[in-house]
XYZ file of C-alpha atoms in Angstrom:
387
model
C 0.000 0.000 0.000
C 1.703 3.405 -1.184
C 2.060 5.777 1.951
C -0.260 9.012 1.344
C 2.604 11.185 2.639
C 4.979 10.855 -0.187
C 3.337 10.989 -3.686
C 6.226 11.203 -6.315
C 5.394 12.494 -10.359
C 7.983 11.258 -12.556
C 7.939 12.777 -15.932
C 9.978 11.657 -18.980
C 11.350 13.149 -21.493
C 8.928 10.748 -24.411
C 11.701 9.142 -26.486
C 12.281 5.220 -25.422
C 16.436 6.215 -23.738
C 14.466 8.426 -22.004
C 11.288 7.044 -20.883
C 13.367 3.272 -19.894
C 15.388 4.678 -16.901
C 12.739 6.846 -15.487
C 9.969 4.275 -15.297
C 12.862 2.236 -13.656
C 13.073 4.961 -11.473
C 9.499 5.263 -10.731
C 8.830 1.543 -10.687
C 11.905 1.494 -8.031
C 10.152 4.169 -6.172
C 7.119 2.056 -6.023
C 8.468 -0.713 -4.305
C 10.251 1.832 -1.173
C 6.068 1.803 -0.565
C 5.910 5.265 -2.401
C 3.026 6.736 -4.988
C 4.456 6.864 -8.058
C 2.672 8.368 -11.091
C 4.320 8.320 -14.626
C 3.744 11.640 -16.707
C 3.752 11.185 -20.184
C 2.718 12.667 -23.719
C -0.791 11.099 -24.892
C 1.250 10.135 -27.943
C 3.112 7.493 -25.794
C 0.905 6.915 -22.796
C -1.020 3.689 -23.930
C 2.173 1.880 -24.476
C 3.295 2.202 -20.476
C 2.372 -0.500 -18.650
C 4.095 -0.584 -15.532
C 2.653 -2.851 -11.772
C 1.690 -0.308 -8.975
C 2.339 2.475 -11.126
C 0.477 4.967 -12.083
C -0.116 6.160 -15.411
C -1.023 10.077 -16.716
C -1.148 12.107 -19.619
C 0.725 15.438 -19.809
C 0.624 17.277 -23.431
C 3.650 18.007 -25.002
C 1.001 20.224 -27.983
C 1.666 17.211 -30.696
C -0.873 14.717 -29.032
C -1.859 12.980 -31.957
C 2.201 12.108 -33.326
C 3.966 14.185 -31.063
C 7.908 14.859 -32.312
C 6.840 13.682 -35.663
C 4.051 16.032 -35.469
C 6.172 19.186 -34.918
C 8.899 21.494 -37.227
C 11.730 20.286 -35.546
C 13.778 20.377 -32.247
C 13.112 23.958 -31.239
C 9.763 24.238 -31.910
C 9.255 20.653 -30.246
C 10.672 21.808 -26.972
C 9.287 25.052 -27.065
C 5.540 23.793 -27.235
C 6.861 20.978 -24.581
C 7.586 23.620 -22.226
C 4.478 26.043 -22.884
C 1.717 23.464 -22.998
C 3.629 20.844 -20.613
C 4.041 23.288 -17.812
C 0.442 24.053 -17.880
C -1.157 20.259 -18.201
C 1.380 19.049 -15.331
C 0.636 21.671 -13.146
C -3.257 20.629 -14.096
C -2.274 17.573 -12.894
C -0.983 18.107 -9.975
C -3.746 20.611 -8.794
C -5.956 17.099 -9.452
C -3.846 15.104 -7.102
C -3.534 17.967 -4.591
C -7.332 17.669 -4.016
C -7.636 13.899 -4.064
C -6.199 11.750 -0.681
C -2.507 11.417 -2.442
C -0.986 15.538 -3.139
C 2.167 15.623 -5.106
C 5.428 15.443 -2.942
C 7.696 15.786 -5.370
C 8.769 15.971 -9.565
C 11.479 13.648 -10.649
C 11.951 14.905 -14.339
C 13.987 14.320 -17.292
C 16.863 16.571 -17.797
C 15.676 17.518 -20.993
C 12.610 18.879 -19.200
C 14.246 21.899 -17.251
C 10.810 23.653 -17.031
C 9.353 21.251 -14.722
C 11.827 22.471 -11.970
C 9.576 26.057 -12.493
C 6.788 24.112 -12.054
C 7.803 22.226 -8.132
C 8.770 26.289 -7.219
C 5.955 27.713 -8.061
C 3.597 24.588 -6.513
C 6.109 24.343 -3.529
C 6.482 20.813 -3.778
C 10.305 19.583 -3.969
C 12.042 18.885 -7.600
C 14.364 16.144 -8.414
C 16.495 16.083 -11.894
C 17.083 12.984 -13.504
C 20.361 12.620 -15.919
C 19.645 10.319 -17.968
C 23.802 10.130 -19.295
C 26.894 8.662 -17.631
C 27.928 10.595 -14.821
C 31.178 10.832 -17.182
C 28.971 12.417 -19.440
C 27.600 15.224 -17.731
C 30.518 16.073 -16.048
C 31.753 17.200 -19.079
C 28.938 19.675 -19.508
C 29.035 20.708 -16.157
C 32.256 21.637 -16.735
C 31.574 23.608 -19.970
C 29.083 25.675 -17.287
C 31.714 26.196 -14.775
C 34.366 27.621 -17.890
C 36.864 24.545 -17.472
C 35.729 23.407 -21.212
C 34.848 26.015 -23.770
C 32.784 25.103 -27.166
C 33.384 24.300 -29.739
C 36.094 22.178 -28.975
C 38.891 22.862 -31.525
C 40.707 19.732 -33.382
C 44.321 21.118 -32.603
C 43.344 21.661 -28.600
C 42.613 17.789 -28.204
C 43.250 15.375 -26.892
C 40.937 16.958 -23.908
C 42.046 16.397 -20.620
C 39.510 16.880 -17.930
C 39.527 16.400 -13.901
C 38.089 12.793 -13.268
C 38.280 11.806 -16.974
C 40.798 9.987 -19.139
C 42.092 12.085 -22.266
C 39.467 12.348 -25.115
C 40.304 12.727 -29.158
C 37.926 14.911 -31.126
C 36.242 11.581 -32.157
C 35.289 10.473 -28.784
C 33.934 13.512 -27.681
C 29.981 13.405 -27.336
C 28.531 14.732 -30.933
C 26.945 18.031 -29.151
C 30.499 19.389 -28.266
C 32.332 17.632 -31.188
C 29.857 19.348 -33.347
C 28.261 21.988 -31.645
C 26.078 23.645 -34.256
C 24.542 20.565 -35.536
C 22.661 19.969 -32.383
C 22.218 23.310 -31.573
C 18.417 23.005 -29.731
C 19.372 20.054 -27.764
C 22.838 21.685 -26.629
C 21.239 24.618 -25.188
C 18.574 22.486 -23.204
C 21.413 20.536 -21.835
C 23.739 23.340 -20.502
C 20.674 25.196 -19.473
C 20.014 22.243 -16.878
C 23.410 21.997 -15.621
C 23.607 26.239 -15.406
C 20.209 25.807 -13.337
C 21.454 22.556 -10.596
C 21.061 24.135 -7.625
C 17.372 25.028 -8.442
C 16.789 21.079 -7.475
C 17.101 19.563 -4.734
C 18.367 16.331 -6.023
C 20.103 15.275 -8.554
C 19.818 11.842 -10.075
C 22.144 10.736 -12.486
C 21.688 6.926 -13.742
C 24.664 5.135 -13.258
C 26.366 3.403 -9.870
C 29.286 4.509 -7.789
C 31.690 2.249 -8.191
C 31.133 2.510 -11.933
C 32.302 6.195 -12.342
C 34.341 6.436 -8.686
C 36.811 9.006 -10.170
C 33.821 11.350 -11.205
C 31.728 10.552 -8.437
C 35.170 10.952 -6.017
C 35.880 14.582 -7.480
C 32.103 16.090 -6.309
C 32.049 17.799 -9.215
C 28.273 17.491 -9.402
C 27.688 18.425 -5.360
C 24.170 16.874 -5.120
C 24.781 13.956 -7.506
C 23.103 10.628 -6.207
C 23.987 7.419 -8.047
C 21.249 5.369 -9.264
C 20.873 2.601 -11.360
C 18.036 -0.043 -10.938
C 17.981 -3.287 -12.622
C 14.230 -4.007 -12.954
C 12.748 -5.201 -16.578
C 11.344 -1.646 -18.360
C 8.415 -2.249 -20.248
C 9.153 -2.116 -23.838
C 8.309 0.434 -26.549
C 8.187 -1.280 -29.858
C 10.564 -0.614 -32.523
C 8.455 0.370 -35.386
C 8.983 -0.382 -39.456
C 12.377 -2.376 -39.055
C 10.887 -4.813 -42.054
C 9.969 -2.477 -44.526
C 13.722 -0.734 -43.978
C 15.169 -3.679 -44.108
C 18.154 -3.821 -47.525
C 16.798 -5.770 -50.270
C 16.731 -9.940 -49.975
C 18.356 -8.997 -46.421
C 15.054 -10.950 -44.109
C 15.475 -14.022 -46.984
C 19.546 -14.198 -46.637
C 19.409 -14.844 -43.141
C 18.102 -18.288 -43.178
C 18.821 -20.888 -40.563
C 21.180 -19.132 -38.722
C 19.829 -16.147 -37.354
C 16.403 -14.664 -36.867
C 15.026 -10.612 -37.562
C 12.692 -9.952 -35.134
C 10.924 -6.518 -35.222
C 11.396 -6.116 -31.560
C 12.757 -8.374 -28.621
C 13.345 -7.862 -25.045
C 17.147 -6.641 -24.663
C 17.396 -7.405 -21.090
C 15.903 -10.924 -21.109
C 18.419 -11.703 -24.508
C 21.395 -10.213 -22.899
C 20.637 -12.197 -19.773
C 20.632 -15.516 -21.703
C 23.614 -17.865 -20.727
C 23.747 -18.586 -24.520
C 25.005 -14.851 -25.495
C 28.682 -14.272 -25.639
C 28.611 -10.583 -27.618
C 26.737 -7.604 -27.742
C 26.940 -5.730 -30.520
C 25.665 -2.228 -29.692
C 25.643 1.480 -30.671
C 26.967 2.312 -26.813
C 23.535 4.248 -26.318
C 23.717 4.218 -22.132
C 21.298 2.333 -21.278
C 22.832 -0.300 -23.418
C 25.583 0.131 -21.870
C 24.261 -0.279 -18.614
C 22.526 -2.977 -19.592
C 25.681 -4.778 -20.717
C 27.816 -4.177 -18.253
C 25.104 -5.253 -15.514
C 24.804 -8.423 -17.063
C 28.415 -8.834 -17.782
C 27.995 -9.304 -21.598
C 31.617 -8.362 -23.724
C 30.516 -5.656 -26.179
C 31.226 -4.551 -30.047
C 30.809 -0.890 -29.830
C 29.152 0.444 -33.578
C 28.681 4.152 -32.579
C 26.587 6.850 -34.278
C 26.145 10.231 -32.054
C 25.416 11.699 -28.878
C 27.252 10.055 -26.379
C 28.000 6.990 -27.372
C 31.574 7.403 -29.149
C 31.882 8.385 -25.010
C 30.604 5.390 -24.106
C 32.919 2.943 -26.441
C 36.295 4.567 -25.351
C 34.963 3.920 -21.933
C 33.917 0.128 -22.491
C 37.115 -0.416 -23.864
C 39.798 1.571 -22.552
C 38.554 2.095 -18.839
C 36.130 -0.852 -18.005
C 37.943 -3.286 -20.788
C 34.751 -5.233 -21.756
C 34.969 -4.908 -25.066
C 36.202 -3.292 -27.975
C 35.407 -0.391 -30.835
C 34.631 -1.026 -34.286
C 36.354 1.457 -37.019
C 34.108 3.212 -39.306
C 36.208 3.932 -42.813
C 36.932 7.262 -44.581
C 32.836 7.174 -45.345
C 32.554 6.539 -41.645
C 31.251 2.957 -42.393
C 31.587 0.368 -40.095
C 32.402 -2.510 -43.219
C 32.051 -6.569 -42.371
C 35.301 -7.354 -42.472
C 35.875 -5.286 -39.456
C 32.220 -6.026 -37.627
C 33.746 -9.740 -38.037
C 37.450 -8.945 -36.646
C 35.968 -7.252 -33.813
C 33.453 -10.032 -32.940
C 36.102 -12.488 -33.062
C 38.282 -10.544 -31.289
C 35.335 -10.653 -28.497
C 34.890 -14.251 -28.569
C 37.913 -15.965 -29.068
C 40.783 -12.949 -29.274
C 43.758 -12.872 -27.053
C 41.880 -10.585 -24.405
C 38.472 -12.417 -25.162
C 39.149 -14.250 -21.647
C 40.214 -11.118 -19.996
C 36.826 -9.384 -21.387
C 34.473 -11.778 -20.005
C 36.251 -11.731 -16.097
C 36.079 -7.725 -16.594
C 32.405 -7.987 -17.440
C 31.534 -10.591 -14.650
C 33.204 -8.050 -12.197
C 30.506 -5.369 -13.039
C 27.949 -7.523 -13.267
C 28.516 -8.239 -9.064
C 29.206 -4.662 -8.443
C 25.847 -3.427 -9.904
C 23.549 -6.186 -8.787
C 25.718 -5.284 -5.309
C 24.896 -1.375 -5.814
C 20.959 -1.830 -6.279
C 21.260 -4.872 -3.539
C 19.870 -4.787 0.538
C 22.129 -1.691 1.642
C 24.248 -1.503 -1.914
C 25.589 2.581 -2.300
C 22.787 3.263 -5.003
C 20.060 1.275 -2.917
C 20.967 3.461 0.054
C 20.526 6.749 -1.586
C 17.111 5.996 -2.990
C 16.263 4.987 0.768
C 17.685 8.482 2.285
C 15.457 10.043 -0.649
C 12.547 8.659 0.343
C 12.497 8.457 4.108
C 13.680 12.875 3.096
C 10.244 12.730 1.301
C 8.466 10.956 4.455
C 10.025 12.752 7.280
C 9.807 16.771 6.145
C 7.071 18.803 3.604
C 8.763 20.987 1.620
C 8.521 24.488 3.160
């Protein structure tokens, strides 16, 4: 039974990276004995389906196709922050009158209006990083004037406190090349220029993952989190019709296309050796936490990060070269798997995986470092109202 005194909204930002670790979060939250009610776009809301938690719409203005519906990025966030901020404070107002008023926001870092929202309410506001604590370091540091943008080709490799050195091409994509996600830059250094607005900060990893970052206190509120509960899936739509041509056919007997599968329950199969994966962070996570070796095939964001990181500092896998097209060819998708399975360091990879895998089941385990801050959290939320 969820305790009346401690009612938490947790609000992602609707893409699946996003929505994943905060109904984690939420569906964590829920079994501490606390409320918690997922916020999302009507666009996405059906597809949640999450035990002893709740489930609400919030509009984003798209409801019928949301992001697809809008111009783009900026227009997207704008109308996000406009008609969201209204409809969750709607919401709230709702539960306020019922037997269960709002305690608190946890919200996606992408959302940084919702922290305007828990002021002007006077409820308390959590933000949620949905990166490596790595990660947003780095832009916390861009805030704070150690790391200026754009980062220049001839000033790297970048050396920052807490971090190994970083070439141009393993810099996340937004300070690699600024201007080409200009929209979603300026969201994320808005958040980290308005931290101490919250009065948590989440970020979704564990401590003994990151221990350098986490060591430095760089972020001063960060709390490491990282729960390894099944998400409910959001389908993968149209993979078939993308597909190249004869590519379903050539397959035959020895592997399958499926148009969407369970990633935690596969990866979690004593049958899979290798994990070939773009490095996105919760499939990183994911890998490491069920000590899997990995083939890192990176696109943007993050994730070229995320691959110097699985193999250079945790050593549970290795990178796959992209070519002067920035192709990953099969010649070296197959060197790399080999090298994963049956290389020289193929033994050393799977003992390096198996040690994560026992410190993160140990971090979200009966008095584990993450498990313990998600227990001072809520018995904060139980003990005091925010004044």
């Amino acid at each position: 039974m969820a305790d009346p005194r401690c009612h938490v909204i947790v609000i992602p930002y609707p893409a699946q990276g996003h929505i994943n670790p905060l109904l984690q979060f939420a569906k964590r939250l829920a079994s501490k004995g606390v409320k918690a009610t997922f916020a999302t776009t009507p666009y996405t809301v059906n597809s949640i389906h999450a035990p002893n938690v709740g489930v609400e719409p919030i509009s984003d203005g798209f409801d019928e196709g949301g992001f697809k519906q809008s111009s783009g990025v900026e227009a997207y966030l704008e109308s996000f922050k406009t008609v969201g901020s209204r409809t969750l404070t709607e919401l709230i107002l709702k539960f306020n009158a019922s037997g269960f008023p709002v305690t608190c926001i946890v919200y996606d870092s992408l959302l940084t209006w919702a922290v305007d929202v828990a002021k002007q309410l006077g409820i308390y506001a959590a933000v949620f990083l949905t990166n490596s604590a790595s990660v947003c370091s780095m832009y916390w540091q861009i805030d704070q004037g150690l790391l200026t943008l754009p980062v220049k080709q001839e000033t790297v490799p970048v050396s920052l406190p807490g971090l190994p050195s970083l070439d141009f091409y393993e810099l996340p994509s937004f300070l690699a090349s600024p201007t080409t996600h200009s929209a979603y830059l300026e969201t994320i250094l808005q958040k980290f220029h308005s931290l101490d607005k919250n009065d948590w900060v989440f970020c979704n990893s564990f401590e003994e993952l990151e221990i350098e970052t986490f060591q430095l206190n760089r972020l001063k509120k960060l709390r490491g989190f990282r729960s390894k509960q099944l998400a409910f899936p959001m389908g993968y739509q149209g993979f078939r019709k993308q597909a190249p041509v004869d590519f379903i056919s050539s397959v035959g007997e020895t592997g399958i296309v499926v148009a969407w599968c369970n990633q935690l329950e596969v990866l979690a199969h004593q049958a899979v050796g290798c994990f070939v994966t773009h490095c996105g962070w919760n499939s990183t996570l994911e890998g490491l936490s069920l000590g899997v070796p990995m083939v890192g095939v990176t696109q943007w964001s993050d994730q070229p990060t995320n691959a110097k990181f699985i193999e250079e500092l945790w050593k549970v896998g290795v990178r796959a070269k992209k070519d002067e097209e920035g192709i990953v060819r099969r010649q070296e998708l197959e060197k790399c798997i080999r090298e994963v399975m049956v290389g020289e360091r193929s033994e050393e990879m799977k003992n390096k995986a198996s040690k994560w895998r026992d410190l993160a089941k140990a971090a979200v385990g009966l008095g584990g470092s993450s498990d313990t801050k998600i227990n001072q959290f809520v018995l904060k939320l139980l003990d005091e109202k925010k004044a």
